[in-house]
PDB file of C-alpha atoms in Angstrom:
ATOM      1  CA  UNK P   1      38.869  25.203 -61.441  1.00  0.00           C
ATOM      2  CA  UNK P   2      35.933  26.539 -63.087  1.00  0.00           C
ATOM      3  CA  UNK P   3      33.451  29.492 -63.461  1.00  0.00           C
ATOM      4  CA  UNK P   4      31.044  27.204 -61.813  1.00  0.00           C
ATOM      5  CA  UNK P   5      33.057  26.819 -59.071  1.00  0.00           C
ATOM      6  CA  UNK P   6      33.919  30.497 -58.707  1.00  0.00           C
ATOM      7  CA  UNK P   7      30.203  31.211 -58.496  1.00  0.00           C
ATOM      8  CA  UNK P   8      29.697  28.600 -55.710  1.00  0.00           C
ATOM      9  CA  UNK P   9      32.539  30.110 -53.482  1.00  0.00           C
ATOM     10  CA  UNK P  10      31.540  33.944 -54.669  1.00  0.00           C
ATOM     11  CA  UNK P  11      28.177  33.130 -53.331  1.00  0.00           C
ATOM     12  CA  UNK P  12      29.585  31.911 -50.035  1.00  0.00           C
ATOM     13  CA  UNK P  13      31.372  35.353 -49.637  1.00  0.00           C
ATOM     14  CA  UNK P  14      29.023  38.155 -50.759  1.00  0.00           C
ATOM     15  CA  UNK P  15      26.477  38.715 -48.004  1.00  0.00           C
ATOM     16  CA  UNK P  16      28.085  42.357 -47.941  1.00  0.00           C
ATOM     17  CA  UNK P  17      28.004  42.733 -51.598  1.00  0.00           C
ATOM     18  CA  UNK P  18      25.468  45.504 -52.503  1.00  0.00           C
ATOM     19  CA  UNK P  19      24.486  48.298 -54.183  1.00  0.00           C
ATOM     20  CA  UNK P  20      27.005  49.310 -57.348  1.00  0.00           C
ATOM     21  CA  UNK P  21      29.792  46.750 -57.307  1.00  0.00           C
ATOM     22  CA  UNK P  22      33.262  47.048 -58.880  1.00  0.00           C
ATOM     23  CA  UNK P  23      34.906  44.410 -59.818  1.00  0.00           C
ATOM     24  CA  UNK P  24      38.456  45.119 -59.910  1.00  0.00           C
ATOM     25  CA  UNK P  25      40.597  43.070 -62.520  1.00  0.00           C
ATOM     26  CA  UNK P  26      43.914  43.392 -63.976  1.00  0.00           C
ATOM     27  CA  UNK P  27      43.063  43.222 -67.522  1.00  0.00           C
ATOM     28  CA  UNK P  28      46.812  42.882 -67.931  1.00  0.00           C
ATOM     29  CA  UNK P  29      48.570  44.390 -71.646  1.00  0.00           C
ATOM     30  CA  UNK P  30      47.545  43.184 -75.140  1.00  0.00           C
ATOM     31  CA  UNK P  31      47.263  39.271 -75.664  1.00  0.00           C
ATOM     32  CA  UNK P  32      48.621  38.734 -72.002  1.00  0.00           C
ATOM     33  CA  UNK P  33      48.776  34.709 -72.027  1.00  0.00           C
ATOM     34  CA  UNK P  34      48.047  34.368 -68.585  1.00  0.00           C
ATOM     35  CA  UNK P  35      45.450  36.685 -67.793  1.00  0.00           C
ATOM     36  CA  UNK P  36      42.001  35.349 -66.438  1.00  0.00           C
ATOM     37  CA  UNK P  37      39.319  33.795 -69.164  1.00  0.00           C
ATOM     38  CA  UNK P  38      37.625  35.964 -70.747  1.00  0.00           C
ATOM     39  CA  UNK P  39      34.817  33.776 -70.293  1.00  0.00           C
ATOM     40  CA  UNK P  40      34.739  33.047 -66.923  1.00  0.00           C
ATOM     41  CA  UNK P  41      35.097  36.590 -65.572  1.00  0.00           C
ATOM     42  CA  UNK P  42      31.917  37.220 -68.243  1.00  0.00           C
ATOM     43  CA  UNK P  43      29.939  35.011 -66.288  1.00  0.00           C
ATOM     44  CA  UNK P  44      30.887  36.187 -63.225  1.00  0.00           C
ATOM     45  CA  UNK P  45      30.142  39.495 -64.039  1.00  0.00           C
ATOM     46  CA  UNK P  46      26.720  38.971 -65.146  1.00  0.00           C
ATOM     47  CA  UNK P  47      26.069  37.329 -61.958  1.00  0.00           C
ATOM     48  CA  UNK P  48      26.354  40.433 -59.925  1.00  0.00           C
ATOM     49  CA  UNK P  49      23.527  42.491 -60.531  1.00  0.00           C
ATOM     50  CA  UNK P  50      24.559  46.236 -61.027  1.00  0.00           C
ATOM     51  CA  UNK P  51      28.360  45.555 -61.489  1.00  0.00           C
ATOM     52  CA  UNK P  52      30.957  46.441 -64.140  1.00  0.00           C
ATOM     53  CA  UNK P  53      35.126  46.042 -64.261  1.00  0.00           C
ATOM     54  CA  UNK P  54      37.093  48.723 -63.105  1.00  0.00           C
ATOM     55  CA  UNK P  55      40.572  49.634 -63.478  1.00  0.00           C
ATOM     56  CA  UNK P  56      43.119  52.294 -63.276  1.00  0.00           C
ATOM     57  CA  UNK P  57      45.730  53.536 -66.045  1.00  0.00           C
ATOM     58  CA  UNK P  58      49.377  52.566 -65.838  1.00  0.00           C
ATOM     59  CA  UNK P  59      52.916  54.563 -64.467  1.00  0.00           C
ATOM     60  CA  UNK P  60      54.742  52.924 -67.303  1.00  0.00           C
ATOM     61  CA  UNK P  61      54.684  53.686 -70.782  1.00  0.00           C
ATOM     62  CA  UNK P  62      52.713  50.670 -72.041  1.00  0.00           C
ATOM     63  CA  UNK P  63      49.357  49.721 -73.137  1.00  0.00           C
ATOM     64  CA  UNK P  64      47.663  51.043 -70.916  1.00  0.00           C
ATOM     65  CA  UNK P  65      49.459  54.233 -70.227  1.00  0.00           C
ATOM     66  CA  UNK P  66      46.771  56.776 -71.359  1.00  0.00           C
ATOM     67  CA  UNK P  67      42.768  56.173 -71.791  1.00  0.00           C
ATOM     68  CA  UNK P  68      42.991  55.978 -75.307  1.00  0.00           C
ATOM     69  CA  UNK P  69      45.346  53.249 -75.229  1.00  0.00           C
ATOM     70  CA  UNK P  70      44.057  51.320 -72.403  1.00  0.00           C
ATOM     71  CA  UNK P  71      40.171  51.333 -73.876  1.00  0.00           C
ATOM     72  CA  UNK P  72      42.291  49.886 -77.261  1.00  0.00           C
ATOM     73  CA  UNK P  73      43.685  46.962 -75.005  1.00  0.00           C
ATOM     74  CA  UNK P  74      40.995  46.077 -73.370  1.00  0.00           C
ATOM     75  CA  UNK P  75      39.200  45.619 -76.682  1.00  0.00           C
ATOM     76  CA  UNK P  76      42.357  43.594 -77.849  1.00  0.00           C
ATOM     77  CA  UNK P  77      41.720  41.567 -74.869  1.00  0.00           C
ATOM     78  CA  UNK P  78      37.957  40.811 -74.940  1.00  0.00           C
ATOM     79  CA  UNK P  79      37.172  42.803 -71.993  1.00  0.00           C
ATOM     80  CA  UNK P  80      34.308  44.599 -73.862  1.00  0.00           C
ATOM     81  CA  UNK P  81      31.278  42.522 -72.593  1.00  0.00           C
ATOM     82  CA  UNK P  82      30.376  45.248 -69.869  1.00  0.00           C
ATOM     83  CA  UNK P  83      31.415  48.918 -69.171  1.00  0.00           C
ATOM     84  CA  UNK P  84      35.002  49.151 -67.994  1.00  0.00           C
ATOM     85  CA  UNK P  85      35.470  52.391 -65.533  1.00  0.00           C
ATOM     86  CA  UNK P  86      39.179  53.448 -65.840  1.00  0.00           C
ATOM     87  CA  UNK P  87      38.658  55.103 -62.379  1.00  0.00           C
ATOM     88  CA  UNK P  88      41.331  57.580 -62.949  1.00  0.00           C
ATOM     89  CA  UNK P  89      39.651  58.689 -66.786  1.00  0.00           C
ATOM     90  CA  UNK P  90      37.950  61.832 -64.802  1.00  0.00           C
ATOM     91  CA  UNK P  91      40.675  62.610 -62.506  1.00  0.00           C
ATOM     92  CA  UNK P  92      41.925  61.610 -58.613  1.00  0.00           C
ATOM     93  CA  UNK P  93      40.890  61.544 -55.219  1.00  0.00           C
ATOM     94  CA  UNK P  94      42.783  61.675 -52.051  1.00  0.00           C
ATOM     95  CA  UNK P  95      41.595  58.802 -49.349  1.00  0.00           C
ATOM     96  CA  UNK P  96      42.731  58.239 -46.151  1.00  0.00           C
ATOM     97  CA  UNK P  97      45.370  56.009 -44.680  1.00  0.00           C
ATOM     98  CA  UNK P  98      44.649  55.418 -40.812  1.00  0.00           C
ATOM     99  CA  UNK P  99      47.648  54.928 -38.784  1.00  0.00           C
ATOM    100  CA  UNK P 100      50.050  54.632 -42.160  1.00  0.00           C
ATOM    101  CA  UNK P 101      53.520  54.700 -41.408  1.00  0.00           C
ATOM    102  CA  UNK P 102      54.482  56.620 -45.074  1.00  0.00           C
ATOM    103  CA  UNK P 103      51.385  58.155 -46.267  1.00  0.00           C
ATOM    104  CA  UNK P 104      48.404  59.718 -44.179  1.00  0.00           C
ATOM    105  CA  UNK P 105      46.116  59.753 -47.534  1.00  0.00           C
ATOM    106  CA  UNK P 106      46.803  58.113 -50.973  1.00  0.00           C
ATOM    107  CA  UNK P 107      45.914  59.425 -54.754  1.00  0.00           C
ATOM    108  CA  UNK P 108      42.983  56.678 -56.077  1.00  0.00           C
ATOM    109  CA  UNK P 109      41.359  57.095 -59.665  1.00  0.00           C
ATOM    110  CA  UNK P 110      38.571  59.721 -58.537  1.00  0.00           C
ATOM    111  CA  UNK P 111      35.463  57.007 -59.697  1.00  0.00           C
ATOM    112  CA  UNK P 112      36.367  54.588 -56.784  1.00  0.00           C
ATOM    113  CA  UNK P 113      33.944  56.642 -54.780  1.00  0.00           C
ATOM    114  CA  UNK P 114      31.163  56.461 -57.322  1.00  0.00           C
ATOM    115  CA  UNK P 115      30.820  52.428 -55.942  1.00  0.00           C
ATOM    116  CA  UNK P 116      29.160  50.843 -52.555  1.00  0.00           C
ATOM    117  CA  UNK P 117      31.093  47.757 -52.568  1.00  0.00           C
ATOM    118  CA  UNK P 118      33.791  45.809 -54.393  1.00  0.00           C
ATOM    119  CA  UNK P 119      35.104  42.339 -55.383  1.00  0.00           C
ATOM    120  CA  UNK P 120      38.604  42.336 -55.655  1.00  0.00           C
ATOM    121  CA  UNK P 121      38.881  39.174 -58.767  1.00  0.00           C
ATOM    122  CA  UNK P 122      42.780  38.682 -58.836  1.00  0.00           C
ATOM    123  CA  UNK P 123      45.138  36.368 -60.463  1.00  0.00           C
ATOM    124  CA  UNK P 124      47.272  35.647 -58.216  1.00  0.00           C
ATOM    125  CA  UNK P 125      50.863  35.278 -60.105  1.00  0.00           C
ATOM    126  CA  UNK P 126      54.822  36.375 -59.835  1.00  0.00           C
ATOM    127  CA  UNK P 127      55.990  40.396 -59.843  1.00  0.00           C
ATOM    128  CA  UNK P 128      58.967  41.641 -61.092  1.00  0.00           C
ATOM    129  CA  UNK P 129      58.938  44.326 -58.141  1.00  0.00           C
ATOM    130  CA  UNK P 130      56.707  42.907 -55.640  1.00  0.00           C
ATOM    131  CA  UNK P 131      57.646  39.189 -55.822  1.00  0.00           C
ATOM    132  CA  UNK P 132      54.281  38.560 -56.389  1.00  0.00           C
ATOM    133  CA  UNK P 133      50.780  40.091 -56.888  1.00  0.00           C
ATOM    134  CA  UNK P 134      48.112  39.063 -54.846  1.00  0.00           C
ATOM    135  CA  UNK P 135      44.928  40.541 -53.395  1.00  0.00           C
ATOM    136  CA  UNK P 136      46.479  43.350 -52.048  1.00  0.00           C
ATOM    137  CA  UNK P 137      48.745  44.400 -55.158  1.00  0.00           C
ATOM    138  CA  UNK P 138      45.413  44.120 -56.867  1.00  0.00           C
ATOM    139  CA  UNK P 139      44.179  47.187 -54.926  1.00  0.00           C
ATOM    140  CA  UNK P 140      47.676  48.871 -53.926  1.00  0.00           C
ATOM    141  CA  UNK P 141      48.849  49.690 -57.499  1.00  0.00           C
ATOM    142  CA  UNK P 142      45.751  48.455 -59.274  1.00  0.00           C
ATOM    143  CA  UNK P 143      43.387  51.443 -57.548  1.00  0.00           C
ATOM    144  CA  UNK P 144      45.934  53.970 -57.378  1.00  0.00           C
ATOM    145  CA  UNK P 145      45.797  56.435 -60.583  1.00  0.00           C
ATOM    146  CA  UNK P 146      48.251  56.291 -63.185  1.00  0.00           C
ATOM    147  CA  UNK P 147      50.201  59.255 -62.708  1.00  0.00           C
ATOM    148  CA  UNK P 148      49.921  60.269 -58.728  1.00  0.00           C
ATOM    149  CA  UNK P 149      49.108  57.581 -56.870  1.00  0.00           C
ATOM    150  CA  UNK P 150      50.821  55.241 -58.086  1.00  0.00           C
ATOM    151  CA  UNK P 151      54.131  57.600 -57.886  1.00  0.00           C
ATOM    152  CA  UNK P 152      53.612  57.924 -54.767  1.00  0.00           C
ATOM    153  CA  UNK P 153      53.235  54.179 -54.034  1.00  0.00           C
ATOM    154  CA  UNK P 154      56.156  53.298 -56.285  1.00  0.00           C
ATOM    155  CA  UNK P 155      58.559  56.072 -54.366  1.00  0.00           C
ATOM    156  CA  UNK P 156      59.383  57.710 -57.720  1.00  0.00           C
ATOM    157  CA  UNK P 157      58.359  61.370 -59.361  1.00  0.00           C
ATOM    158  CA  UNK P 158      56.364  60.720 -62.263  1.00  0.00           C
ATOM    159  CA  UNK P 159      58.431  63.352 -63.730  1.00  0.00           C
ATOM    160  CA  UNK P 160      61.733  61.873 -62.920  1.00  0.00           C
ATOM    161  CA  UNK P 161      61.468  58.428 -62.999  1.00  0.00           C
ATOM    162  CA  UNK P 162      64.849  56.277 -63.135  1.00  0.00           C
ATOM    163  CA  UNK P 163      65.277  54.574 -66.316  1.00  0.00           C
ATOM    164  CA  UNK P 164      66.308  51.593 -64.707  1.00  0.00           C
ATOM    165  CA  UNK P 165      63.893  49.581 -63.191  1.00  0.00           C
ATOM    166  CA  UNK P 166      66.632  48.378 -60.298  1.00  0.00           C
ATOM    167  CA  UNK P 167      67.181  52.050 -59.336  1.00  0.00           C
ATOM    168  CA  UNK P 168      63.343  52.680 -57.917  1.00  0.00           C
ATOM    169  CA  UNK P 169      62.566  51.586 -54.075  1.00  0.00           C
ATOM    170  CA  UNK P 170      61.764  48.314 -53.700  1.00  0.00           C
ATOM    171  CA  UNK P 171      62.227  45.260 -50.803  1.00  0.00           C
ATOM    172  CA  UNK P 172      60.426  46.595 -47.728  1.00  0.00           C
ATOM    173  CA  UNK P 173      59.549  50.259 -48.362  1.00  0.00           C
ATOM    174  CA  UNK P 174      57.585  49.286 -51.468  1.00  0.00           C
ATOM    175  CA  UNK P 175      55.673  46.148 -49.856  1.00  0.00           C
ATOM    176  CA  UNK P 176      54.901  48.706 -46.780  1.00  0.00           C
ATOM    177  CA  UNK P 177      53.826  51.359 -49.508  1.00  0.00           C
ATOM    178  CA  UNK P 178      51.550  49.217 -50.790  1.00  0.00           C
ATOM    179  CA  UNK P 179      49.721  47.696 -47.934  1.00  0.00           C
ATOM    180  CA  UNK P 180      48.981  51.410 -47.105  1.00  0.00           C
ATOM    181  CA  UNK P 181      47.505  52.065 -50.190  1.00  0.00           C
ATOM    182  CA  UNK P 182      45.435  49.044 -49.988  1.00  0.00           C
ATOM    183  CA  UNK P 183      44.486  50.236 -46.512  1.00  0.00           C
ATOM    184  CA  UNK P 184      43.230  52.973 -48.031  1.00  0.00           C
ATOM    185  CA  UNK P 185      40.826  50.768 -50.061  1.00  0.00           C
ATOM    186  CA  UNK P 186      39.719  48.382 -47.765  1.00  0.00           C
ATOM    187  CA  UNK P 187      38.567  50.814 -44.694  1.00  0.00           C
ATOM    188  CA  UNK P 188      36.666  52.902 -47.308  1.00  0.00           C
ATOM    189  CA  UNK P 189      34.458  49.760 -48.440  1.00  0.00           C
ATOM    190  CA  UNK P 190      34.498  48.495 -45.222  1.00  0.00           C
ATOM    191  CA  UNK P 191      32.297  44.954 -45.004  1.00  0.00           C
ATOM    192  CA  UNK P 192      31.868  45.661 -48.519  1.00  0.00           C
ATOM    193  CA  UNK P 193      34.975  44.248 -50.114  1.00  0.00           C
ATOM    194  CA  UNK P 194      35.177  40.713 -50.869  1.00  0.00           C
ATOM    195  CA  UNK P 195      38.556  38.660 -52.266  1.00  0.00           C
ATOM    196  CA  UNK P 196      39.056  36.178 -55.032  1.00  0.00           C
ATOM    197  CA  UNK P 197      42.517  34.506 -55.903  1.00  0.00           C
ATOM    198  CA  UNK P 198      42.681  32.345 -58.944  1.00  0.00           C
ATOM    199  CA  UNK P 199      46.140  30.259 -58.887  1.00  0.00           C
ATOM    200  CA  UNK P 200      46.174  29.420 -62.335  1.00  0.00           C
ATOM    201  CA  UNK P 201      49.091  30.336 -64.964  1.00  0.00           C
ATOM    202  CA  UNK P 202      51.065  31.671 -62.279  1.00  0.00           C
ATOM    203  CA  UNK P 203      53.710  33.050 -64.407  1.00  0.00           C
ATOM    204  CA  UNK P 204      56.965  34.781 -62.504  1.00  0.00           C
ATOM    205  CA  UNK P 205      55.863  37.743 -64.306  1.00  0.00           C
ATOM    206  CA  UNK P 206      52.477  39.561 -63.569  1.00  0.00           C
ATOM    207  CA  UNK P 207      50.222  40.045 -66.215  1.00  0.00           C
ATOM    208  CA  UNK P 208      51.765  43.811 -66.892  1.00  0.00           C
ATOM    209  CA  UNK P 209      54.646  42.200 -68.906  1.00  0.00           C
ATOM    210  CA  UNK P 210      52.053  40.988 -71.547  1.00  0.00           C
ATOM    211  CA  UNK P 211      53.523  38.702 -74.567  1.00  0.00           C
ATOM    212  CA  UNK P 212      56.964  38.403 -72.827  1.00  0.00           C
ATOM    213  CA  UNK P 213      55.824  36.819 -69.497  1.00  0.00           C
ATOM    214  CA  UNK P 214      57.872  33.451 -68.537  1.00  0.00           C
ATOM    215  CA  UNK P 215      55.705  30.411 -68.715  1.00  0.00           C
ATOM    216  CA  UNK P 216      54.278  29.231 -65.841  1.00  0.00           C
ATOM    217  CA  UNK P 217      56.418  26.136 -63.931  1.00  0.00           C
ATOM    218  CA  UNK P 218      54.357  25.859 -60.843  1.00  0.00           C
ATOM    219  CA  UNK P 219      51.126  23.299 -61.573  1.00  0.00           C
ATOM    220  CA  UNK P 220      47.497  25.281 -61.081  1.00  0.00           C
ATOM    221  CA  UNK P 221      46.303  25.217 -57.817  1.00  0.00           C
ATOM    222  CA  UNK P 222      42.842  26.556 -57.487  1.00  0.00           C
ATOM    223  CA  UNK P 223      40.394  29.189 -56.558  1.00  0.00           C
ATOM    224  CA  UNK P 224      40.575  30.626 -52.729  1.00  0.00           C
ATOM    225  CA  UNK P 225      37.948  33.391 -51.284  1.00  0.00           C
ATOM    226  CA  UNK P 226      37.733  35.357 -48.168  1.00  0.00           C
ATOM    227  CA  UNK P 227      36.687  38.179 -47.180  1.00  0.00           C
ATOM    228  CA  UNK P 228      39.909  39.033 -45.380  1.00  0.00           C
ATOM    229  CA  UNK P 229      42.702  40.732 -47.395  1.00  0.00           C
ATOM    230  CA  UNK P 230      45.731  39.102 -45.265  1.00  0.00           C
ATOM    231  CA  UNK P 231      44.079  35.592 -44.997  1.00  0.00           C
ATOM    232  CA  UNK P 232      43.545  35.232 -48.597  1.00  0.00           C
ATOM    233  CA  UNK P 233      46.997  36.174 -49.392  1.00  0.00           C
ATOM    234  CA  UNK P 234      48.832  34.185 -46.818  1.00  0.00           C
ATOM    235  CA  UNK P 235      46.918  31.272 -47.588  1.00  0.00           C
ATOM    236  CA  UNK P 236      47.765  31.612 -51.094  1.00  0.00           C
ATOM    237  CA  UNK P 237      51.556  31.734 -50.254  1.00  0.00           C
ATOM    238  CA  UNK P 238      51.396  28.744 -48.349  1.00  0.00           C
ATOM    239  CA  UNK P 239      49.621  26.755 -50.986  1.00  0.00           C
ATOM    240  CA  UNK P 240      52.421  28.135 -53.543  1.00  0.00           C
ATOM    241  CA  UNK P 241      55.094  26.990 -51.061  1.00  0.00           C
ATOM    242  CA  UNK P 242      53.302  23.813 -51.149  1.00  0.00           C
ATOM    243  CA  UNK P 243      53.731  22.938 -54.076  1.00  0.00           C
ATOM    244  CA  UNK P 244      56.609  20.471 -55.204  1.00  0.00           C
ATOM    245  CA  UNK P 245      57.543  22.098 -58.447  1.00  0.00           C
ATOM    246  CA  UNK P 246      57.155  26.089 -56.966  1.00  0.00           C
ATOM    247  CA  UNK P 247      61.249  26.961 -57.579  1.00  0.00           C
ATOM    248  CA  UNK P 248      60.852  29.431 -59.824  1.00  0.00           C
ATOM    249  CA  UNK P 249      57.804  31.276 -58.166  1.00  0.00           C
ATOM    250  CA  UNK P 250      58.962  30.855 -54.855  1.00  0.00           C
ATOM    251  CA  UNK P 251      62.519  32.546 -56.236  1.00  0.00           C
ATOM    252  CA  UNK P 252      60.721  35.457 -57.521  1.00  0.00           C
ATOM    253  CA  UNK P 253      59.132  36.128 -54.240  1.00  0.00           C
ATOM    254  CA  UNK P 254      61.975  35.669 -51.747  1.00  0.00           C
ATOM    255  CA  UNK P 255      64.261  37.783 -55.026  1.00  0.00           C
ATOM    256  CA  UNK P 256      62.070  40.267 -54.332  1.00  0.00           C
ATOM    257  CA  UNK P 257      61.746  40.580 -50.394  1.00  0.00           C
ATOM    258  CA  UNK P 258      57.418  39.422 -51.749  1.00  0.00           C
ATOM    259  CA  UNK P 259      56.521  37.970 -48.078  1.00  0.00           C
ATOM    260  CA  UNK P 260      57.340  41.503 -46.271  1.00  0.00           C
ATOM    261  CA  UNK P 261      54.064  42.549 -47.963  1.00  0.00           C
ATOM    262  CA  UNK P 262      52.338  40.002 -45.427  1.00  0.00           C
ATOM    263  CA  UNK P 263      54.597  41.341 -42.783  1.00  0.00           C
ATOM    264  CA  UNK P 264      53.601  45.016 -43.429  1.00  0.00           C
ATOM    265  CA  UNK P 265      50.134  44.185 -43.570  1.00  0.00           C
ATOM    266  CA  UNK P 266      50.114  42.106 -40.402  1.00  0.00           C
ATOM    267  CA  UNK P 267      51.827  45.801 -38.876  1.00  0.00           C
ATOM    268  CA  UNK P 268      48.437  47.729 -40.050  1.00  0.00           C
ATOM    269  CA  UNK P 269      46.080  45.278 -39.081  1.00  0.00           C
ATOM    270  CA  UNK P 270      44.806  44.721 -42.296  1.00  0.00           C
ATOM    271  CA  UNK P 271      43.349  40.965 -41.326  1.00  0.00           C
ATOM    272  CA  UNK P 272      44.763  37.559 -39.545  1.00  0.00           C
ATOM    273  CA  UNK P 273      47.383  35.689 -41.034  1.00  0.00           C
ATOM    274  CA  UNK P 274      45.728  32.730 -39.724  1.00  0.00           C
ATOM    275  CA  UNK P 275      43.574  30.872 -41.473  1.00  0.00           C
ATOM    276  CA  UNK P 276      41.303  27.506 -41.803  1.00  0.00           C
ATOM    277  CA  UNK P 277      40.714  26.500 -45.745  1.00  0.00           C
ATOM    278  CA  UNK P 278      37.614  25.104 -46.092  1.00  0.00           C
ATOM    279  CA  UNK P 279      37.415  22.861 -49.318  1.00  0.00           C
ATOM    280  CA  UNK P 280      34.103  22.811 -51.233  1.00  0.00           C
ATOM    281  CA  UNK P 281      35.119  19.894 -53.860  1.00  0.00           C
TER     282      UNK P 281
END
C-alpha cells in the first residue's frame, strides 16, 4: 500500500469531485503513531486541484480542544503543507437529517458549507466508544463542531459531561447517533463525496488517544475506495474479520456493540451493504 496506489484508486472514484474539495482527515493528537503518512496524504493533496484538509475541534480536553491548540498539533504533526480549515474556527451550522430517528438537523463546523465536494481520507482503526472508526465516524464526530455537535452526537451536555467515560451513551444509541450525523453530511454533498479507507496500523485505539494507543496486532490490509459510505465500511469489516490474527480488533468492535453502526446505517439508507471488491494489483 502506497501513495501511488491511492492515486490510481482515487482516480477511479472522483468523476464527482469538483469545484473546492475538502479533504477530511483525522489528524489525530500530537505524535499519534498510527496516524496516516504525512507524506502520502501530501501527495494526495496536491493532486486535487483546489483542495485543502479540513477538520473540526475536539469535545474532550486534549490537543485539539480549542483552535489554538489544535493549529499547535497539527504543526507537531506535519500537517502544515496546505491550509487546514478547522470548520468549526468561525462558528456552527445546523444541517438537516432526513428521516433521522434522534435528530431532525445536526450542529457541523459552520465552513463545511464553504466546499462543493469532499473526500472523506480515513484510517480505518479500533474506537474506544465506537468499536471502530471508519468512513462514517470520519464524518459523524469528525464534521460535527467541538462543542455542539458533537454533544449532541455523543448524548452528553457539554456543560455536564460525566467524568467517566463508561457513564456517557454508547452501544446502539451512539452508533444510530452517528450515522445520522453522517447523514447529514453525505445528502448535503450529494454525488460529491467520495470514500477512502486505509487499513494500515489498525490500532484498538483511534488515533484520538495519541502516544498511548495499543500497538497494532492485526497485519495491514490495504487501501479500499467507493463512493458508497455503507459499502466501504462493510467491506472493510469483512476484510478485518478476515484476517487470521484480528482478536484484538475484532474484540474492540463486538466490546463495543461497533457493527450496529452498519446496522443503523443500513436503517437510513445510507448505501448497500453489498458489495463486489474489485482488486487493481
Amino acid at each position: 500500500m502506497n501513495t501511488d496506489s491511492l492515486l490510481k484508486l482515487y482516480n477511479l472514484i472522483n468523476e464527482g469531485i469538483y469545484g473546492k474539495t475538502a479533504i477530511k482527515l483525522h489528524t489525530g493528537e500530537k505524535n499519534g503513531p498510527n496516524i496516516l503518512p504525512r507524506d502520502m496524504v501530501c501527495v494526495f493533496q496536491q493532486h486535487v486541484p483546489n483542495s485543502n484538509i479540513v477538520e473540526t475541534n475536539t469535545l474532550y480536553k486534549g490537543d485539539r480542544y480549542t483552535t489554538e491548540s489544535h493549529r499547535e498539533t497539527l504543526k507537531v504533526n506535519g500537517w502544515d503543507f496546505c491550509p487546514v480549515d478547522i470548520m468549526d474556527e468561525n462558528g456552527t451550522v445546523m444541517l438537516p437529517v432526513r428521516n433521522g430517528k434522534h435528530f431532525q438537523e445536526i450542529s457541523m463546523g459552520k465552513n463545511i458549507v464553504n466546499y462543493d465536494s469532499m473526500i472523506v481520507l480515513t484510517h480505518f482503526k479500533g474506537h474506544a466508544m465506537g468499536g471502530y472508526g471508519g468512513s462514517m465516524k470520519n464524518i459523524a464526530i469528525g464534521c460535527a463542531d467541538g462543542r455542539i455537535g458533537k454533544s449532541m452526537v455523543h448524548g452528553v451536555s457539554f456543560d455536564n459531561q460525566p467524568a467517566d467515560w463508561g457513564r456517557w451513551p454508547s452501544k446502539g444509541r451512539l452508533m444510530e447517533n452517528m450515522a445520522e450525523s453522517a447523514k447529514a453530511v453525505i445528502d448535503y454533498f450529494g454525488k460529491h463525496i467520495v470514500f477512502i479507507n486505509v487499513l494500515r496500523r489498525m490500532s484498538v485505539d483511534c488515533d484520538c488517544a495519541g502516544l498511548s494507543a495499543a500497538e497494532p496486532t492485526i497485519p495491514d490490509i490495504g487501501i479500499l475506495v467507493s463512493t458508497d459510505l455503507l459499502a466501504i465500511d462493510q467491506a472493510s469489516i469483512d476484510l478485518v474479520y478476515a484476517q487470521p490474527n484480528n482478536q484484538d480488533l475484532v474484540e474492540r468492535i463486538e466490546s463495543r456493540h461497533g457493527l450496529h453502526q452498519l446496522t443503523a446505517m443500513r436503517d437510513l439508507k445510507m448505501g448497500n451493504p453489498q458489495y463486489e471488491l474489485i482488486s487493481i494489483d
